[in-house]
């Protein structure tokens, strides 16, 4: 089955590709289109709502079943922030370094046992006939006091799980245990009801 992945984030697209490998699901993206998609306005108040907004836009623009991910980091000490604002926490969308520096500043002096956090990924699927569903996955961890490694993207260099820091572990480890991997596992089960 063919799906359009409604994202402009090359890192997310690469992770989707790796995690869906061998599943029988073919992924298409904006680079396969004649012209870029307009930027979807993320006006939702939850990861699920924003994922649906993006998937609906992708489906409308392409006429293909579309999937979209909305994900982010939720830090308990900060009341769940940065949450849905993870990509633009420091102001400019997608400035990973600035976002990480702001997070470290917000947690300066906070003991490691109070720096608990989770990555959350909501994946929405929208079909041209109007059917749609969402799934959500998470992975628990803590926020380190300094960045580690050059792997991953976003907050990965600060996020430590029982498997290691996402900025350090090999991509195949992260892609097996991440929030996105956990959401995609649920997606693969849910999609069976629709095909």
Coordinates of C-alpha atoms in Angstrom, one line a residue:
X1 CA 0.0 0.0 0.0
X2 CA 1.2 3.5 -0.8
X3 CA 1.2 6.4 1.7
X4 CA 2.2 10.0 1.5
X5 CA 4.2 11.1 4.5
X6 CA 3.2 14.7 5.2
X7 CA 6.4 16.2 6.6
X8 CA 9.1 18.7 5.6
X9 CA 11.5 17.2 8.2
X10 CA 14.1 15.1 6.4
X11 CA 15.1 13.5 9.7
X12 CA 11.6 12.3 10.4
X13 CA 11.2 11.0 6.8
X14 CA 14.4 9.0 7.1
X15 CA 13.3 7.5 10.4
X16 CA 9.9 6.6 8.9
X17 CA 11.7 4.9 6.0
X18 CA 13.9 2.8 8.2
X19 CA 11.1 1.8 10.6
X20 CA 8.7 0.9 7.8
X21 CA 11.4 -1.1 5.8
X22 CA 10.1 -4.5 4.8
X23 CA 6.5 -3.8 5.9
X24 CA 5.0 -3.8 2.4
X25 CA 4.1 -0.1 2.9
X26 CA 5.6 2.3 0.3
X27 CA 6.2 5.8 1.4
X28 CA 6.1 8.9 -0.8
X29 CA 7.1 12.4 0.3
X30 CA 7.1 16.0 -0.9
X31 CA 10.3 15.3 -2.9
X32 CA 8.1 13.0 -5.1
X33 CA 5.7 15.8 -6.0
X34 CA 5.9 18.3 -8.8
X35 CA 5.6 21.2 -6.3
X36 CA 6.1 21.7 -2.6
X37 CA 3.1 21.4 -0.2
X38 CA 2.0 24.5 1.6
X39 CA 3.0 24.6 5.2
X40 CA 0.2 23.1 7.4
X41 CA -0.8 25.5 10.2
X42 CA -0.4 23.5 13.4
X43 CA -3.3 25.1 15.4
X44 CA -4.1 22.0 17.5
X45 CA -3.6 21.8 21.3
X46 CA -2.3 18.2 21.3
X47 CA 0.2 16.1 19.3
X48 CA -2.8 14.1 17.9
X49 CA -4.6 17.2 16.7
X50 CA -1.6 18.6 15.0
X51 CA -0.8 15.2 13.4
X52 CA -4.3 15.1 12.0
X53 CA -4.1 18.6 10.6
X54 CA -0.9 17.7 8.7
X55 CA -2.2 14.3 7.5
X56 CA -5.5 15.9 6.2
X57 CA -3.5 18.6 4.3
X58 CA -1.3 15.9 2.8
X59 CA -4.3 13.8 1.7
X60 CA -6.1 16.8 0.3
X61 CA -3.1 17.9 -1.7
X62 CA -2.1 14.5 -3.1
X63 CA -5.3 12.4 -3.1
X64 CA -3.3 9.7 -1.5
X65 CA -3.7 8.1 1.9
X66 CA -1.5 10.3 4.1
X67 CA 0.3 9.9 7.4
X68 CA 1.8 12.6 9.5
X69 CA 3.7 12.7 12.8
X70 CA 3.6 15.3 15.4
X71 CA 6.0 14.7 18.2
X72 CA 8.0 16.4 20.9
X73 CA 9.6 16.4 24.3
X74 CA 7.6 16.7 27.5
X75 CA 9.6 17.5 30.7
X76 CA 7.9 16.9 34.0
X77 CA 9.7 19.6 35.9
X78 CA 8.6 22.1 33.3
X79 CA 4.9 21.1 33.5
X80 CA 5.1 19.2 30.2
X81 CA 7.0 21.9 28.2
X82 CA 8.2 22.2 25.6
X83 CA 5.4 19.8 24.4
X84 CA 3.8 20.7 21.1
X85 CA 6.1 23.7 20.9
X86 CA 9.2 21.5 20.9
X87 CA 10.4 22.5 17.4
X88 CA 10.1 26.2 18.1
X89 CA 10.8 26.3 21.9
X90 CA 13.5 28.9 21.5
X91 CA 11.5 30.9 18.9
X92 CA 12.7 29.9 15.5
X93 CA 11.2 26.7 14.1
X94 CA 13.8 23.9 13.8
X95 CA 16.8 25.5 15.6
X96 CA 17.9 22.4 17.5
X97 CA 20.9 24.1 19.1
X98 CA 18.9 27.0 20.4
X99 CA 16.1 24.7 21.7
X100 CA 18.6 22.5 23.5
X101 CA 20.3 25.6 25.1
X102 CA 17.0 27.0 26.3
X103 CA 16.1 23.6 27.8
X104 CA 19.4 23.4 29.6
X105 CA 19.0 26.9 30.9
X106 CA 15.4 26.1 32.2
X107 CA 16.8 23.1 34.0
X108 CA 20.0 24.6 35.3
X109 CA 20.6 23.4 38.9
X110 CA 17.7 20.9 38.8
X111 CA 18.8 17.5 40.2
X112 CA 18.9 14.6 37.7
X113 CA 16.2 12.7 39.4
X114 CA 13.8 15.6 38.8
X115 CA 14.7 15.9 35.1
X116 CA 12.3 13.1 34.0
X117 CA 10.9 13.5 30.6
X118 CA 9.3 11.6 27.7
X119 CA 9.3 11.9 23.9
X120 CA 5.8 11.5 22.5
X121 CA 4.9 10.8 18.9
X122 CA 1.4 10.9 17.5
X123 CA 0.8 9.5 14.1
X124 CA -2.3 10.3 12.1
X125 CA -3.6 8.5 9.0
X126 CA -6.2 10.0 6.7
X127 CA -7.7 8.3 3.7
X128 CA -9.3 10.1 0.7
X129 CA -12.7 8.6 1.6
X130 CA -12.6 10.5 4.9
X131 CA -11.6 7.6 7.2
X132 CA -8.9 8.6 9.7
X133 CA -7.2 7.4 12.9
X134 CA -4.4 8.4 15.3
X135 CA -2.0 6.4 17.4
X136 CA 0.5 7.5 20.0
X137 CA 3.8 6.2 21.3
X138 CA 6.2 7.3 24.0
X139 CA 9.6 6.6 25.4
X140 CA 10.7 7.6 28.9
X141 CA 14.0 9.2 29.9
X142 CA 15.8 12.0 31.7
X143 CA 17.4 15.2 30.5
X144 CA 21.2 15.3 30.8
X145 CA 23.1 18.4 32.0
X146 CA 25.0 18.7 28.7
X147 CA 24.6 17.5 25.1
X148 CA 26.1 14.1 24.2
X149 CA 27.1 12.7 20.7
X150 CA 26.2 13.8 17.2
X151 CA 23.5 11.3 16.4
X152 CA 19.8 11.8 16.0
X153 CA 18.3 15.3 15.9
X154 CA 16.3 17.7 18.0
X155 CA 16.7 17.0 21.7
X156 CA 18.3 13.6 21.2
X157 CA 21.8 14.7 22.5
X158 CA 20.1 15.6 25.9
X159 CA 17.7 12.6 26.2
X160 CA 18.9 9.6 28.1
X161 CA 16.9 6.4 28.2
X162 CA 17.6 2.9 29.6
X163 CA 19.1 2.2 26.2
X164 CA 21.5 5.1 26.3
X165 CA 21.5 8.7 25.1
X166 CA 19.7 9.2 21.8
X167 CA 22.5 11.4 20.6
X168 CA 25.0 8.5 21.1
X169 CA 23.2 5.1 20.4
X170 CA 23.3 3.8 16.9
X171 CA 20.3 4.7 14.7
X172 CA 19.1 1.1 14.6
X173 CA 18.8 1.1 18.4
X174 CA 16.9 4.4 18.5
X175 CA 14.7 3.3 15.6
X176 CA 13.8 0.1 17.5
X177 CA 12.8 1.8 20.8
X178 CA 11.9 5.4 20.1
X179 CA 8.6 7.2 20.6
X180 CA 8.2 7.1 16.8
X181 CA 9.0 3.4 16.6
X182 CA 6.4 2.7 19.4
X183 CA 3.8 4.7 17.6
X184 CA 4.5 3.0 14.2
X185 CA 4.2 -0.4 15.9
X186 CA 0.7 0.6 16.9
X187 CA 0.1 2.1 13.4
X188 CA 1.0 -1.2 11.7
X189 CA -1.6 -3.0 13.9
X190 CA -4.3 -0.3 13.4
X191 CA -3.8 -0.1 9.6
X192 CA -4.9 -3.8 9.3
X193 CA -8.4 -2.7 10.0
X194 CA -8.4 -0.3 7.0
X195 CA -6.8 -2.4 4.2

